JSON list of C-alpha atoms in Angstrom, two decimals:
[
{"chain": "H", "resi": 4, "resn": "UNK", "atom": "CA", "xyz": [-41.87, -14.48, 13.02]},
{"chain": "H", "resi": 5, "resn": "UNK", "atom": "CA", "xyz": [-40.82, -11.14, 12.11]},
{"chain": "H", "resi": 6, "resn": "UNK", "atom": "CA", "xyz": [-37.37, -11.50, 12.95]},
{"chain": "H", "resi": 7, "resn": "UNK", "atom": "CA", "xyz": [-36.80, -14.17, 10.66]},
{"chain": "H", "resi": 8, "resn": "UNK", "atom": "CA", "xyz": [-37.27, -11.84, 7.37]},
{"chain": "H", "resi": 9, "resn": "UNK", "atom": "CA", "xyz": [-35.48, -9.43, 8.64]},
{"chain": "H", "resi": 10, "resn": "UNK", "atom": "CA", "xyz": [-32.20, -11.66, 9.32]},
{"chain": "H", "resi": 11, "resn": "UNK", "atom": "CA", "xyz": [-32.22, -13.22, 5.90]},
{"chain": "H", "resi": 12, "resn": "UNK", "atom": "CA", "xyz": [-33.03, -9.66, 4.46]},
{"chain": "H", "resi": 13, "resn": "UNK", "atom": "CA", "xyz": [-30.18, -8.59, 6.39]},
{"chain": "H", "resi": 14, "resn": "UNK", "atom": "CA", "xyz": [-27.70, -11.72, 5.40]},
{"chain": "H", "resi": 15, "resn": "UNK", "atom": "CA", "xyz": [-28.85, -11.08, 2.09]},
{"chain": "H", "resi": 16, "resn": "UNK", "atom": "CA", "xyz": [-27.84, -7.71, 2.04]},
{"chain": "H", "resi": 17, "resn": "UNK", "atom": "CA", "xyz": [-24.45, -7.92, 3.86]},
{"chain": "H", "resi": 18, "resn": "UNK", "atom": "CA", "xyz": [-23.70, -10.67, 0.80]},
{"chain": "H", "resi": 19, "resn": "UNK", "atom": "CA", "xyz": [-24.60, -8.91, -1.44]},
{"chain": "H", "resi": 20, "resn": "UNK", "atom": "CA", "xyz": [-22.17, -5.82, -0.76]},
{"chain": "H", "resi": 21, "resn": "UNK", "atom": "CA", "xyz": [-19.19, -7.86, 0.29]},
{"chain": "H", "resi": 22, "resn": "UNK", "atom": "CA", "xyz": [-18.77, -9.25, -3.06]},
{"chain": "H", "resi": 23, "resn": "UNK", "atom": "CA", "xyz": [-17.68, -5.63, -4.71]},
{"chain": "H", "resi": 24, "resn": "UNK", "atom": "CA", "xyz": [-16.24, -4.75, -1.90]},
{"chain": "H", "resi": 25, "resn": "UNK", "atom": "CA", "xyz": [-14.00, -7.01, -2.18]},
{"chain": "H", "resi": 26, "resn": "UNK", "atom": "CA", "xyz": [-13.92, -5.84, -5.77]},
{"chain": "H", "resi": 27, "resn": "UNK", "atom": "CA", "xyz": [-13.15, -2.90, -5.38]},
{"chain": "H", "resi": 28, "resn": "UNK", "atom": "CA", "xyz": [-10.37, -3.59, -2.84]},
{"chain": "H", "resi": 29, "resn": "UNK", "atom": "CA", "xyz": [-8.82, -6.04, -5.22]},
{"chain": "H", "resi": 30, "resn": "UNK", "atom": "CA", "xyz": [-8.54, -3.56, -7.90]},
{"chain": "H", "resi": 31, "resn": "UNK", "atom": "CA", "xyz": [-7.65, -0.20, -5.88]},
{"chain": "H", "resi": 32, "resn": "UNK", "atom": "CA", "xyz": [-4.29, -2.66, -5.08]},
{"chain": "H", "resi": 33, "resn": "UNK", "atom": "CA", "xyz": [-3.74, -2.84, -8.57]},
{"chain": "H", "resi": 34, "resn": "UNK", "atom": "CA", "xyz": [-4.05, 0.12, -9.15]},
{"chain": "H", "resi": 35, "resn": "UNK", "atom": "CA", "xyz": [-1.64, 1.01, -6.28]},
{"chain": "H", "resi": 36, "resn": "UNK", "atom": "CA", "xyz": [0.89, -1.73, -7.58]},
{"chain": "H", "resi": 37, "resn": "UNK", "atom": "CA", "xyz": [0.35, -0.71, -11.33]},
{"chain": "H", "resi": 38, "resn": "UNK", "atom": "CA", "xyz": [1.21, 3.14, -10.48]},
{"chain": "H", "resi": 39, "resn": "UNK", "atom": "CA", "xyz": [4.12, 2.51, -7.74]},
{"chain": "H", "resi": 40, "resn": "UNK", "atom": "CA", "xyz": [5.73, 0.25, -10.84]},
{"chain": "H", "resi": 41, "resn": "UNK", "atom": "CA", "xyz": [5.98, 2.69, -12.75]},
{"chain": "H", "resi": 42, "resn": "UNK", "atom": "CA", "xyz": [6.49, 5.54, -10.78]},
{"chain": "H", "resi": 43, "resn": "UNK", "atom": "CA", "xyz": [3.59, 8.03, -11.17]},
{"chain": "H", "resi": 44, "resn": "UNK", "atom": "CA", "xyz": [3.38, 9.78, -8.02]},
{"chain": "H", "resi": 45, "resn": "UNK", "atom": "CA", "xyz": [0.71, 12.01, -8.71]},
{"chain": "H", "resi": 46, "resn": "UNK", "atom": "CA", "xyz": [-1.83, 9.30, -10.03]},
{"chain": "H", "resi": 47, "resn": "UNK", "atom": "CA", "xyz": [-1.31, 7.15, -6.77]},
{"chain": "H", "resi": 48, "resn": "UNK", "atom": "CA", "xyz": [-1.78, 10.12, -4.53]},
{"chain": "H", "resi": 49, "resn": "UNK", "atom": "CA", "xyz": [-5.38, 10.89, -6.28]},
{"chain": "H", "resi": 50, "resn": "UNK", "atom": "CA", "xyz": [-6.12, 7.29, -6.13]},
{"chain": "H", "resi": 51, "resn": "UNK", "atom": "CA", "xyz": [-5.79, 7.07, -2.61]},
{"chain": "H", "resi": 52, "resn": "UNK", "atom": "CA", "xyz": [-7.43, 10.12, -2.25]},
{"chain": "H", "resi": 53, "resn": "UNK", "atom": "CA", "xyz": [-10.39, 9.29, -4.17]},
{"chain": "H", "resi": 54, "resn": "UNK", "atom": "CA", "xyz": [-10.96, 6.23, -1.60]},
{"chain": "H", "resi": 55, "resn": "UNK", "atom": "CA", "xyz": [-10.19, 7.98, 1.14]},
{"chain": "H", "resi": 56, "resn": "UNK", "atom": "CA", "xyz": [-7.21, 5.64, 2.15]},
{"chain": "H", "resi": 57, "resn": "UNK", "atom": "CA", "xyz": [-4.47, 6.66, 3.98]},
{"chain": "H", "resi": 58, "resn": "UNK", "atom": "CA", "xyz": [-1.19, 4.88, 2.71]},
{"chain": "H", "resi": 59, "resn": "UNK", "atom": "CA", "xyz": [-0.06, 3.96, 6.11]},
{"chain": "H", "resi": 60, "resn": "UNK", "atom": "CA", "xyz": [-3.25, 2.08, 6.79]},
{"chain": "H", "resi": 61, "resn": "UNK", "atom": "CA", "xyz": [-3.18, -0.11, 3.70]},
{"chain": "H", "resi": 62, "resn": "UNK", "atom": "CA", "xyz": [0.58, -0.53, 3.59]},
{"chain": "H", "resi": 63, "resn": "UNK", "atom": "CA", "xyz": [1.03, -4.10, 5.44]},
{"chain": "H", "resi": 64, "resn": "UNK", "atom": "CA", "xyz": [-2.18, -5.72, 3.71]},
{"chain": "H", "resi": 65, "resn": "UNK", "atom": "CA", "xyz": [-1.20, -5.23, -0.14]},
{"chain": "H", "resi": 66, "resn": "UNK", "atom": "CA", "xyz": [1.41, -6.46, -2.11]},
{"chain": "H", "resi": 67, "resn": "UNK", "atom": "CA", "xyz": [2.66, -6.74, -5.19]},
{"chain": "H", "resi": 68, "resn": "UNK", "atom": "CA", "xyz": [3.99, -9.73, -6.55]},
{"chain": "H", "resi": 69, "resn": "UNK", "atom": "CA", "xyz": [4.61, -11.14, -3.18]},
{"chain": "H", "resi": 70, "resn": "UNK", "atom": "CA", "xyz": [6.68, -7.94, -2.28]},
{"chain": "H", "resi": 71, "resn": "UNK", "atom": "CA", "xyz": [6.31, -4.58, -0.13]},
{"chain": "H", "resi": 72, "resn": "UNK", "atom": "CA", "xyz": [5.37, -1.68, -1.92]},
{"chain": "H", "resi": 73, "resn": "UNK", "atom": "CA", "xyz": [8.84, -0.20, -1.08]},
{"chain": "H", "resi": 74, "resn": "UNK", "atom": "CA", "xyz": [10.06, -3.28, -2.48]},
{"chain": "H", "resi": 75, "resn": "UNK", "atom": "CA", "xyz": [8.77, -2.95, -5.82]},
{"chain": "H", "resi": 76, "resn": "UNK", "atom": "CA", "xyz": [9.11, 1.16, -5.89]},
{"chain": "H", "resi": 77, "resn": "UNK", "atom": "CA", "xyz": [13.04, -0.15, -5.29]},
{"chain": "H", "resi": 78, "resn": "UNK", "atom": "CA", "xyz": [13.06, -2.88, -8.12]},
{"chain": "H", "resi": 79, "resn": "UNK", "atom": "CA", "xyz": [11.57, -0.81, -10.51]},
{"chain": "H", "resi": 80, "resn": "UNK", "atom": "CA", "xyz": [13.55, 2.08, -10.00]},
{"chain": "H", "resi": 81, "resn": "UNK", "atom": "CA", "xyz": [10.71, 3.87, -8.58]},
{"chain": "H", "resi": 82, "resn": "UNK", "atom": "CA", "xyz": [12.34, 6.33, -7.01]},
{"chain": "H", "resi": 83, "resn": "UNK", "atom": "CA", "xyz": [9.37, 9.50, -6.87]},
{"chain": "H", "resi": 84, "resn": "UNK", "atom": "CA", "xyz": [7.08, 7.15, -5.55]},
{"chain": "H", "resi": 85, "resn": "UNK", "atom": "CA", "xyz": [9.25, 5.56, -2.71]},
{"chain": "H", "resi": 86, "resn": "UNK", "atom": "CA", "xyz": [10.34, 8.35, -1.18]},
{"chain": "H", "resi": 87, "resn": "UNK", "atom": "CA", "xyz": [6.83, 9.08, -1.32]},
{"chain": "H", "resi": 88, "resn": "UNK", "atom": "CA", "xyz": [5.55, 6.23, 0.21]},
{"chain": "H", "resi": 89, "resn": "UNK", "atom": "CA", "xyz": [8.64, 6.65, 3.00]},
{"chain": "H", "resi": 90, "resn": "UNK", "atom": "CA", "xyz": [8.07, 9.57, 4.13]},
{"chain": "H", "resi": 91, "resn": "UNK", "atom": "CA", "xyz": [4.23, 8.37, 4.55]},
{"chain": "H", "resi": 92, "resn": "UNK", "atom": "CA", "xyz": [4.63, 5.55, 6.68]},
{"chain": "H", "resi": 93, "resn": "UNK", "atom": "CA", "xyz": [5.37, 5.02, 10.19]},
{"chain": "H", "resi": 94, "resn": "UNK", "atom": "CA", "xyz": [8.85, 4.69, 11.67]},
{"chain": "H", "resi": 95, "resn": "UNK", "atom": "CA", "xyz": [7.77, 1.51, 12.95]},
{"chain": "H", "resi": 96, "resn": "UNK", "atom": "CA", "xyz": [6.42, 0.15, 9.20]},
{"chain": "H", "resi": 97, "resn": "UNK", "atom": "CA", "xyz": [10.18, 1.47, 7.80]},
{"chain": "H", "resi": 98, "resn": "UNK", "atom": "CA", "xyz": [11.96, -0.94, 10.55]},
{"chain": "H", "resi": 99, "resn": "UNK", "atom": "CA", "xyz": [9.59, -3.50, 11.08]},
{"chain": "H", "resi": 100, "resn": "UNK", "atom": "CA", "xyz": [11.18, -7.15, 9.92]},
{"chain": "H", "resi": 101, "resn": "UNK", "atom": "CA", "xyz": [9.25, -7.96, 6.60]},
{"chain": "H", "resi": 102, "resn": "UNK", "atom": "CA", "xyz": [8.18, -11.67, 5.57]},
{"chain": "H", "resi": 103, "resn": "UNK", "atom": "CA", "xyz": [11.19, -12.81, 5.49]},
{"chain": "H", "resi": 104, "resn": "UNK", "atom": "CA", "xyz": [12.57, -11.27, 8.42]},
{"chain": "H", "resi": 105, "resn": "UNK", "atom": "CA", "xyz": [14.75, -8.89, 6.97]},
{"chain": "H", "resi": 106, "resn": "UNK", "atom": "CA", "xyz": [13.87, -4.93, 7.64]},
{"chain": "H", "resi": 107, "resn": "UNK", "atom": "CA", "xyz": [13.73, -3.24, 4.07]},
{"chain": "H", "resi": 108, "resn": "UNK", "atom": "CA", "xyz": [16.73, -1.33, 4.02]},
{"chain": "H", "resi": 109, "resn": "UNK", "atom": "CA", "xyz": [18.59, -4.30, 5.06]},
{"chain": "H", "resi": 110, "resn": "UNK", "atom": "CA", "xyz": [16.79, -5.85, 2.08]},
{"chain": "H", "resi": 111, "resn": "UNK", "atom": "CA", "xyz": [18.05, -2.90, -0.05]},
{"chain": "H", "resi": 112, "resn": "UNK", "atom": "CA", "xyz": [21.57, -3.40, 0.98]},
{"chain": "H", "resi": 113, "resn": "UNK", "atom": "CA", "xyz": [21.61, -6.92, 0.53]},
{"chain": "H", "resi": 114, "resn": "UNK", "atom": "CA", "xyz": [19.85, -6.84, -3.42]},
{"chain": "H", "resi": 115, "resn": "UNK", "atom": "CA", "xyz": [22.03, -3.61, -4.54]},
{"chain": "H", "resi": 116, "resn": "UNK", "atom": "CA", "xyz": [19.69, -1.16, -3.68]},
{"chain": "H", "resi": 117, "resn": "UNK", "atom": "CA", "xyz": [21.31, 0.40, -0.83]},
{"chain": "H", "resi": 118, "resn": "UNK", "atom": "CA", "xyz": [22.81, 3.62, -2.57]},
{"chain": "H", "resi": 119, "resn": "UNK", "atom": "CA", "xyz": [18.73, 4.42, -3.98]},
{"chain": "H", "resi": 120, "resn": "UNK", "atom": "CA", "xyz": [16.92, 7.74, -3.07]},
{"chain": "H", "resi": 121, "resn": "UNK", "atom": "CA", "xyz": [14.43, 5.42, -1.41]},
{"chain": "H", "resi": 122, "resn": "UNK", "atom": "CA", "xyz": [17.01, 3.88, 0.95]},
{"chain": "H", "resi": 123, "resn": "UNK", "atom": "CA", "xyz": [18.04, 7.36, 1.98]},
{"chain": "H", "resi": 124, "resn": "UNK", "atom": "CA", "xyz": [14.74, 8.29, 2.54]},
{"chain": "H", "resi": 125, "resn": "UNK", "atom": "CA", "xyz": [14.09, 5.40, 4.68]},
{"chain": "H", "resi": 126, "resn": "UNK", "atom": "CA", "xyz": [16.93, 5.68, 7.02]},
{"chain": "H", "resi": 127, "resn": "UNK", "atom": "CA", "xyz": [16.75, 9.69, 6.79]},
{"chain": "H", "resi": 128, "resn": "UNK", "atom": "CA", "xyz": [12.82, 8.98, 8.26]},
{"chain": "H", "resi": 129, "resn": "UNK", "atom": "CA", "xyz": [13.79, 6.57, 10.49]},
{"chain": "H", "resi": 130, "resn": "UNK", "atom": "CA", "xyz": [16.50, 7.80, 11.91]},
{"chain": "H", "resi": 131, "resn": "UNK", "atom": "CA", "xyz": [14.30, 10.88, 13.38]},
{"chain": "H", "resi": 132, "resn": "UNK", "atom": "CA", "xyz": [15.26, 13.18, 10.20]}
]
């Protein structure tokens, strides 16, 4: 009989912190989106510092406005920030096919942004450089 309080204690518990967790993580990718849009390096670097996140971990899970971070950091003109976030990530993130099967810097060639800092930075990273 004992075991049954203590499940619904535990349920009840495990409810009760997935809600602002989820919270949370909802509004640290705003956060992310709202500072990569408008290209304030320094705030995104404490922000992912004060939650302990490592860009490279979070990169394929958020989005902004259906795109890549890089995406955005390009479309806004981002440039501090993308570099930033490209010389973070993995060789493999930089030339992995994105959700529409294009890699990003054939993205960036194919919407005009193929002469940006971000670009260079990109192929500079993944090209071993």
């Amino acid at each position: 009989m004992r075991l049954l309080p203590t499940s619904i204690a535990a349920i009840i518990a495990a409810s009760a912190f997935s809600m602002p967790v989820q919270a949370n993580s909802d509004q640290l990718a705003a956060n992310i989106c709202n500072y990569v849009q408008t290209n304030d390096k320094n705030r995104l670097r404490k922000k992912l510092k004060e939650n302990r996140v490592k860009l490279r971990n979070i990169y394929s899970g958020v989005t902004c406005d259906g795109s890549s971070l890089l995406r955005t950091a390009m479309n806004s003109g981002s440039d501090k920030v993308g570099t930033f976030i490209a010389k973070r990530l993995s060789v493999s993130d930089l030339t992995a096919a994105e959700a529409d099967g294009k890699t990003i810097t054939d993205w960036a060639e194919a919407n005009g942004h193929g002469a940006s800092a971000i670009t260079a930075a990109i192929k500079e990273r993944a090209s071993g450089g």
